[in-house]
Tab-separated table of C-alpha atoms in Angstrom:
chain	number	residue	atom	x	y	z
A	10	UNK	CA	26.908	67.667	-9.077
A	11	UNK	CA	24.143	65.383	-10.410
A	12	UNK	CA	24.524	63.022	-13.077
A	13	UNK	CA	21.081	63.180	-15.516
A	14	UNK	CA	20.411	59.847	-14.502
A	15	UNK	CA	20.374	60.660	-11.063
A	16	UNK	CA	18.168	63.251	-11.825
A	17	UNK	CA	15.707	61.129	-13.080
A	18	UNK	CA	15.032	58.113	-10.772
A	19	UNK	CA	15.430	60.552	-7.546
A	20	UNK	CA	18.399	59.708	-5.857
A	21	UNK	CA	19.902	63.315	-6.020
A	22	UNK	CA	17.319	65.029	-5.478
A	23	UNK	CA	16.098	63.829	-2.502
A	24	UNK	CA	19.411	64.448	-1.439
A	25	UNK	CA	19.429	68.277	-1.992
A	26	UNK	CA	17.215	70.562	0.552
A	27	UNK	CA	16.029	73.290	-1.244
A	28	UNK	CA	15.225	76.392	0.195
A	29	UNK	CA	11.625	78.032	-0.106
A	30	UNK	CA	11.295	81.418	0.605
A	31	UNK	CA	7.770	82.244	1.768
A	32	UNK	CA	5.829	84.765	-0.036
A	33	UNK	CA	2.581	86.216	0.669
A	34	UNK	CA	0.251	85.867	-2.381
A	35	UNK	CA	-2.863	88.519	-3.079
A	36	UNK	CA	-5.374	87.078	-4.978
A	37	UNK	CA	-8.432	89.467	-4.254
A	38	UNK	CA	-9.290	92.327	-2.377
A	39	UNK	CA	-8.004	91.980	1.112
A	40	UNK	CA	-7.264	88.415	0.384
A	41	UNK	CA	-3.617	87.322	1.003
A	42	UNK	CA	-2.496	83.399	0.558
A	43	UNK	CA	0.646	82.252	2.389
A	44	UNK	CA	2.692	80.675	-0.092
A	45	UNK	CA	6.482	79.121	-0.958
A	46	UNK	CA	8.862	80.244	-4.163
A	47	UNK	CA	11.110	76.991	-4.664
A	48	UNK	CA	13.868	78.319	-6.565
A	49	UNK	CA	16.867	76.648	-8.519
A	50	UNK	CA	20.504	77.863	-8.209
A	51	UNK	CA	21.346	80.659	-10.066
A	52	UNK	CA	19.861	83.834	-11.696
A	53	UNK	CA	17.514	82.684	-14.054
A	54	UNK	CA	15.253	83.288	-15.803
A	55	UNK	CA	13.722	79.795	-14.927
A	56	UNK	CA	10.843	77.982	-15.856
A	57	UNK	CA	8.020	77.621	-13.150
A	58	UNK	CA	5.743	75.209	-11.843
A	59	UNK	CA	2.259	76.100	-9.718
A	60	UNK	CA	0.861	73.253	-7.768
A	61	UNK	CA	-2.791	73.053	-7.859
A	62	UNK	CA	-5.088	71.479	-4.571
A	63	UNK	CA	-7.184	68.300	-4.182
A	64	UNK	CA	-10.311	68.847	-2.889
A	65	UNK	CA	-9.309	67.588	0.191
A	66	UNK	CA	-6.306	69.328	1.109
A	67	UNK	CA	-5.737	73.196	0.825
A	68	UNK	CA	-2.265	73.129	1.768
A	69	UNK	CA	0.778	74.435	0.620
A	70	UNK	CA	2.555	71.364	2.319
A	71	UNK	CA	0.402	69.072	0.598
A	72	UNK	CA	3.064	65.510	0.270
A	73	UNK	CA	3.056	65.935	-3.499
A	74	UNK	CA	3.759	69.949	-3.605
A	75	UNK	CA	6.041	68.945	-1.458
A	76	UNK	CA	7.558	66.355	-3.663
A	77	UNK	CA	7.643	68.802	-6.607
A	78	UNK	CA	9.323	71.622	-4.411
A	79	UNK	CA	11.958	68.835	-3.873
A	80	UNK	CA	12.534	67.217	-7.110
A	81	UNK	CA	12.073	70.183	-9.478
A	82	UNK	CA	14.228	72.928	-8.745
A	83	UNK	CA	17.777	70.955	-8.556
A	84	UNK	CA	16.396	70.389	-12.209
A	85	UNK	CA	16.126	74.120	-13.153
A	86	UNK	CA	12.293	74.512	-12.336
A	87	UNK	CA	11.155	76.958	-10.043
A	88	UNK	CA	7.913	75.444	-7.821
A	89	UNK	CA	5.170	77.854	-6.340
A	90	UNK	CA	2.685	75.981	-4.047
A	91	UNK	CA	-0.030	78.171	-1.822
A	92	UNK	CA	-2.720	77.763	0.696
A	93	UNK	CA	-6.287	77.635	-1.169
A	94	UNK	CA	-8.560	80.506	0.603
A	95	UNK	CA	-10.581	77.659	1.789
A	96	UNK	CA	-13.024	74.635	1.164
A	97	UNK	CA	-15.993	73.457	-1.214
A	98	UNK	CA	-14.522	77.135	-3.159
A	99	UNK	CA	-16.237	77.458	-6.910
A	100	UNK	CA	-13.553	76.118	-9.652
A	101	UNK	CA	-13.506	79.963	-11.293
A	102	UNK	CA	-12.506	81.409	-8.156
A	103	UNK	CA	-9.756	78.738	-7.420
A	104	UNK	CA	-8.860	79.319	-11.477
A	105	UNK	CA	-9.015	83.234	-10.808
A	106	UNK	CA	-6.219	82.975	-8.127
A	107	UNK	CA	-4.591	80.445	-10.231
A	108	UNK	CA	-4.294	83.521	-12.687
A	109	UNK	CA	-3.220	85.816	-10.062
A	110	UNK	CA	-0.439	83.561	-8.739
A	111	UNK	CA	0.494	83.435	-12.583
A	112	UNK	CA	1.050	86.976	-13.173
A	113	UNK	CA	3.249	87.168	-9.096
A	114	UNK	CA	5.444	84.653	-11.447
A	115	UNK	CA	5.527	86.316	-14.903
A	116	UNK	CA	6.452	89.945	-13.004
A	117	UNK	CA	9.825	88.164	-11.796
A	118	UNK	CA	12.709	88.261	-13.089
A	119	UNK	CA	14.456	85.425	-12.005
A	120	UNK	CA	11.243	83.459	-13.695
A	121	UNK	CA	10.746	83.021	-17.243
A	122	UNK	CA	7.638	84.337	-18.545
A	123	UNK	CA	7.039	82.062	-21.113
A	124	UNK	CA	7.702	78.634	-19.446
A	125	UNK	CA	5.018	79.044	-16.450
A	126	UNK	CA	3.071	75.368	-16.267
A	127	UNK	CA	0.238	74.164	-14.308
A	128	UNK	CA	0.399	71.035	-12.145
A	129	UNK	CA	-3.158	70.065	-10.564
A	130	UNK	CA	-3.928	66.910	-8.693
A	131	UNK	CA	-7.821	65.608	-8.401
A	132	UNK	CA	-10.231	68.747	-8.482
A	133	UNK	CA	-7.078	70.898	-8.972
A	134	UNK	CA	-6.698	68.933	-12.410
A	135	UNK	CA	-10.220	70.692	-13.392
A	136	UNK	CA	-9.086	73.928	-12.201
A	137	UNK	CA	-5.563	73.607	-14.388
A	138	UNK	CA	-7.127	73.011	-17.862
A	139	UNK	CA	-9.827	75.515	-16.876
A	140	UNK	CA	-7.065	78.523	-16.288
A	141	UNK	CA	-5.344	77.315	-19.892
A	142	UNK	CA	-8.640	77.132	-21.812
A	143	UNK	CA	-8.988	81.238	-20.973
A	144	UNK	CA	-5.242	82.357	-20.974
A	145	UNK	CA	-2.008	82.452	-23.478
A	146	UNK	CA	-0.318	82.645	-20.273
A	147	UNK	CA	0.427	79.064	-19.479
A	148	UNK	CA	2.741	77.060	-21.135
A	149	UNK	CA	2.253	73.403	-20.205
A	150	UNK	CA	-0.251	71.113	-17.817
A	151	UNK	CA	0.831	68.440	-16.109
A	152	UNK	CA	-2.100	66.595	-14.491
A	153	UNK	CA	-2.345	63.729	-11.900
A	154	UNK	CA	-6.072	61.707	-12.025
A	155	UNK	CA	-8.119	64.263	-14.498
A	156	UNK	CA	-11.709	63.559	-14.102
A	157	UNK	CA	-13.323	63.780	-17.236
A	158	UNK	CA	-17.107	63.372	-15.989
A	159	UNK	CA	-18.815	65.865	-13.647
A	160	UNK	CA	-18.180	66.022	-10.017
A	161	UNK	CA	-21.507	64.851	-9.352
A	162	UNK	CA	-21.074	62.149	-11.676
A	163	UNK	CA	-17.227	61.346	-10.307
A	164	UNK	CA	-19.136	61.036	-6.727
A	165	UNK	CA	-21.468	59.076	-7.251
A	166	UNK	CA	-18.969	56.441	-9.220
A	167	UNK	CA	-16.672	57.210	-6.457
A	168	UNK	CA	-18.861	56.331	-3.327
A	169	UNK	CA	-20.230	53.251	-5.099
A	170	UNK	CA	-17.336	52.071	-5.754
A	171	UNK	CA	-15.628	52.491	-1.837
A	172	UNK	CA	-19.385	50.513	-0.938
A	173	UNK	CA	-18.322	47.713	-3.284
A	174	UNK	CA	-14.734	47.072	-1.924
A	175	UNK	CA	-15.983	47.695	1.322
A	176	UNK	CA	-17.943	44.015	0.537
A	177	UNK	CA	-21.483	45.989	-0.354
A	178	UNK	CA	-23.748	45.040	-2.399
A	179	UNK	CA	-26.324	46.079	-5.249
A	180	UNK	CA	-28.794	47.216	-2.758
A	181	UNK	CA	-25.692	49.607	-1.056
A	182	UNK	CA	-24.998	50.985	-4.389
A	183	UNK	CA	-28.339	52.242	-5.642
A	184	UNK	CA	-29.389	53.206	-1.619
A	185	UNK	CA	-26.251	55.480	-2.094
A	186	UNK	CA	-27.088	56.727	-5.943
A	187	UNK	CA	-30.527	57.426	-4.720
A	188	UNK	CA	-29.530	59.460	-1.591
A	189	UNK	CA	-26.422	61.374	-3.451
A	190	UNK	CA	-29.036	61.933	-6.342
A	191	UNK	CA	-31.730	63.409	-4.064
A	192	UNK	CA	-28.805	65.626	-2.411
A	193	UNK	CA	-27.727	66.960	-5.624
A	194	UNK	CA	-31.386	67.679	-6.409
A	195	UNK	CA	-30.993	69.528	-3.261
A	196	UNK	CA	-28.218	71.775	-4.423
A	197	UNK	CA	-29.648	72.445	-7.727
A	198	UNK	CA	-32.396	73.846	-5.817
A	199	UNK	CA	-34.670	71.450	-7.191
A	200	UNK	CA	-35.452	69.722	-3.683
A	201	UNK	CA	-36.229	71.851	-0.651
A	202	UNK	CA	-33.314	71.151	2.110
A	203	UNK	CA	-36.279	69.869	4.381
A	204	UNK	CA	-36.642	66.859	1.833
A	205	UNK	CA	-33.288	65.961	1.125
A	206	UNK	CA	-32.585	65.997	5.164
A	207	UNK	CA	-34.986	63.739	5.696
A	208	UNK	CA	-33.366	61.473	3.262
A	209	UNK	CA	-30.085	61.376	4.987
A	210	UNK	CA	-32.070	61.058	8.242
A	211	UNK	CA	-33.460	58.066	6.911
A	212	UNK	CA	-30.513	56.764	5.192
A	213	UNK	CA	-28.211	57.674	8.389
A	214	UNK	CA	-29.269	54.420	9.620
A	215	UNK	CA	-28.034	51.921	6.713
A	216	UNK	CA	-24.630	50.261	7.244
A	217	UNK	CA	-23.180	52.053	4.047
A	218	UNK	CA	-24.138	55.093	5.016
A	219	UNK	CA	-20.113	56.523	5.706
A	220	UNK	CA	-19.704	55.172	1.822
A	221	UNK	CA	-21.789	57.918	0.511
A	222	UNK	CA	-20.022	60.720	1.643
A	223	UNK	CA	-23.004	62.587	2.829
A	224	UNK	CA	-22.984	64.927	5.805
A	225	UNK	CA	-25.108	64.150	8.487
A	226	UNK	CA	-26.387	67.322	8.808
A	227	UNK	CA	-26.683	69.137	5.556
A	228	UNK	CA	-25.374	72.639	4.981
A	229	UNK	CA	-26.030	75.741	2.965
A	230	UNK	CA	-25.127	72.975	0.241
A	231	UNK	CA	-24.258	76.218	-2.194
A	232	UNK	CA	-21.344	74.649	-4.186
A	233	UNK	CA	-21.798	75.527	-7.593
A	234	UNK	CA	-20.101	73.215	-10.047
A	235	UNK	CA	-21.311	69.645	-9.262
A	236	UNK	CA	-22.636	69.788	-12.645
A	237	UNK	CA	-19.289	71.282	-14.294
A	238	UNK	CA	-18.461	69.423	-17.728
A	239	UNK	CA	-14.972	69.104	-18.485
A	240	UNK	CA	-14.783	67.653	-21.537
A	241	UNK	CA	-15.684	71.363	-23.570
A	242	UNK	CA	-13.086	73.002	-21.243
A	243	UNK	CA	-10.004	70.237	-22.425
A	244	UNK	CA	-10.944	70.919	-26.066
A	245	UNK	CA	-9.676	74.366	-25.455
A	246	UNK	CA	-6.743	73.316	-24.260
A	247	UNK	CA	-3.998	73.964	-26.847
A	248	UNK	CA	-0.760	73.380	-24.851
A	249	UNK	CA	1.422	69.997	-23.944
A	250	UNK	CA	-0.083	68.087	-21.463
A	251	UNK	CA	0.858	65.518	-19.151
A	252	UNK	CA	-2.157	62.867	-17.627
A	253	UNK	CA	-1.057	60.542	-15.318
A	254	UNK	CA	-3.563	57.541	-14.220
A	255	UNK	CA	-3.565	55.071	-11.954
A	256	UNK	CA	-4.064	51.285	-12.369
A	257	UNK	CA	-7.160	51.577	-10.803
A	258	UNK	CA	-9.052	54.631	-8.971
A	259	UNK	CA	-11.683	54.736	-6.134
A	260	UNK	CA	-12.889	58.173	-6.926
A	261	UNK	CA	-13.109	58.790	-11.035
A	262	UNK	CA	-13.733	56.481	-13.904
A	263	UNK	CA	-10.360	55.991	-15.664
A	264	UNK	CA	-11.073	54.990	-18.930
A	265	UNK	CA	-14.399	57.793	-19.464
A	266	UNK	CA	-11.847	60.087	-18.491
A	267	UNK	CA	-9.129	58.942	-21.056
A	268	UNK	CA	-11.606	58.978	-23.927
A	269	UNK	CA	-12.399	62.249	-22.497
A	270	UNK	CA	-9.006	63.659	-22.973
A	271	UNK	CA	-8.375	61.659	-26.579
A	272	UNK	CA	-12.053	63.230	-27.772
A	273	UNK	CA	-10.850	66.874	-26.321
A	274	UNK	CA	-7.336	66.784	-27.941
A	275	UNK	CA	-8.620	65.805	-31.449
A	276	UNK	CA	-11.446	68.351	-31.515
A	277	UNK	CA	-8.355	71.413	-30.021
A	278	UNK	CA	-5.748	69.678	-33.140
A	279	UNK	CA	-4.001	69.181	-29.898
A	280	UNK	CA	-1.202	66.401	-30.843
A	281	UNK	CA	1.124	66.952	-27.928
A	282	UNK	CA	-1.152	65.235	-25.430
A	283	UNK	CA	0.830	62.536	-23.190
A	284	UNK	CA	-0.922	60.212	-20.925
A	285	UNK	CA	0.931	57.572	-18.527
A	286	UNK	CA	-0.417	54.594	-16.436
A	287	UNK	CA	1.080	54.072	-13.658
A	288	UNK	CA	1.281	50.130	-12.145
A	289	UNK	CA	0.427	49.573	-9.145
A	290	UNK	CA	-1.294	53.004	-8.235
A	291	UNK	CA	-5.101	54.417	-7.901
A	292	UNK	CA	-6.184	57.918	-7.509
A	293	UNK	CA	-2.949	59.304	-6.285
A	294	UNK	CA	0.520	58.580	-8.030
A	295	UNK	CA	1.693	56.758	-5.104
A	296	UNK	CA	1.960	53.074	-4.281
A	297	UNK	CA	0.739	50.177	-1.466
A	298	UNK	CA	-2.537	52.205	-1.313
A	299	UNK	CA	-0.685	55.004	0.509
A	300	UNK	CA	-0.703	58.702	0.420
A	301	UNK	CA	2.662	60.146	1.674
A	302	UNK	CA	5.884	61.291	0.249
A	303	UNK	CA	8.072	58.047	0.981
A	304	UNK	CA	5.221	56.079	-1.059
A	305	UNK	CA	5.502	58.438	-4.314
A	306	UNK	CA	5.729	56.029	-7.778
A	307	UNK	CA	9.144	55.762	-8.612
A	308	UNK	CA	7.593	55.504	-12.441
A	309	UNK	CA	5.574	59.064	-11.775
A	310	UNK	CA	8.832	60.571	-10.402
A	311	UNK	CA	10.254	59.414	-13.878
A	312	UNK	CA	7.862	60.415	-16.373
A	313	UNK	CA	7.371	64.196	-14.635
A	314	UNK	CA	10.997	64.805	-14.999
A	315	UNK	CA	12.129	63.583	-18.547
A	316	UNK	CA	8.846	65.109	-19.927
A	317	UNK	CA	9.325	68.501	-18.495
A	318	UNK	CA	12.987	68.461	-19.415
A	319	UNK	CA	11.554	68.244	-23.143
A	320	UNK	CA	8.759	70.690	-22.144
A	321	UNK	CA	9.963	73.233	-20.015
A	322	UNK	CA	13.655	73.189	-19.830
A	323	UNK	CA	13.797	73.394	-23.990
């Protein structure tokens, strides 16, 4: 049996394997998800977790689902963690099957109805607050590197920023605004693809080119939200939430984002709003500039668990 301060820095639970049974999640017509149930001991009804995506990563193995599926349940929280139907998909669709995987939960009965959070890393920390701005259905948000700016706004701070510690200078950083900017253009349909591909022909050839994170070839380039706002979507957020930051971050603007959330909360009367910085870490809550499990913050591991044992196991 673990002590509660086992619990809490990790050395238990990485001790315990906990079984995930895999479940096949509908979210649509004819669309199925593969998916894992991490469940604790014992009948329940328990609390739940859902594990939101990163942009780049649409798995249900994803190191930090992972981590959650590990940590969590010995606690008492059930974890649910999917496969996203796919790439570049529109926020409302990934918050639609965010709802979807909701309700699989709430028609359990070993899951309590009432204690059902969202945890969203990166773009799935727009899609979480999105989901509770439009539904009395979840109870808590726990998010890792919220972006309060746009996406297109996040990428271009982003790219200039990898050009910078990459040893670039000025003339990098506005050769990449000016070619993201034209792109963008592109996919508001306010530049024909013809002109914006000649743009990234021409800028194919600069050394910074890999910085801007610009494909070579463009596509249908049909992505809806680069111009999504955040900010009016947290201010509709009325539940506990949980913001974790980094030190620094090479993809969003920290401290925008923080006022972001502080603006949001005051305008919801939202005074249950918790956010932790966490030394030594950038976009991801792990440390040494690493992204896998065995480089996970101790100091995130410790905040996630004593906050949800006030917020979901209460």
């Amino acid at each position: 049996m673990c002590s509660r301060s086992w619990k809490v820095f990790g050395t238990c639970s990485a001790s315990i394997a906990t079984a995930a049974s895999e479940v096949a999640l509908t979210v649509g017509a004819g669309v199925v998800l593969d998916a894992a149930l991490a469940l604790p001991d014992g009948p329940g009804p328990h609390p739940a977790l859902i594990a939101l995506h990163p942009a780049a990563d649409r798995s249900r193995d994803q190191y930090l689902f992972r981590h959650l599926a590990t940590v969590l349940p010995p606690l008492g929280i059930a974890v649910l963690r999917y496969d996203r139907r796919g790439d570049d998909v529109p926020l409302e669709e990934q918050a639609a099957d965010t709802a979807s995987a909701i309700a699989r939960l709430r028609a359990r009965d070993d899951i309590n109805a009432a204690r059902i959070g969202l945890w969203g890393f990166s773009q799935g920390a727009w899609v979480a607050p999105l989901v509770a701005s439009e539904s009395h259905e979840v109870a808590f948000l726990v998010l890792v590197a919220s972006t309060g700016v746009s996406p297109s706004e996040q990428m271009l701070y982003g790219t200039t920023k990898h050009a910078r510690d990459a040893g670039f200078g000025l003339d990098a950083e506005r050769g990449i605004v000016a070619l993201r900017r034209t792109v963008d253009e592109w996919r508001r349909g306010n530049v024909t693809r013809d002109s914006a591909q000649a743009a990234v022909d021409i800028a194919s050839g600069e050394p910074w080119f890999e910085h801007a994170w610009v494909q070579r070839s463009l596509g249908d380039g049909n992505w809806p939200n680069m111009d999504f706002d955040p900010e009016p979507v947290f201010s509709r957020v009325r539940v506990p939430v949980l913001l974790f930051y980094g030190d620094d971050d090479e993809w969003q603007p920290i401290e925008r984002s923080m006022a972001a959330w502080r603006r949001a909360a005051a305008r919801a009367a939202n005074d249950d709003v918790t956010i932790v910085r966490l030394a030594g870490t950038r976009h991801a809550p792990t440390l040494h500039g690493r992204e896998d499990g065995a480089s996970i913050a101790p100091e995130y591991e410790r905040a996630l668990v004593a906050w949800l044992e006030e917020r979901a196991l209460r």
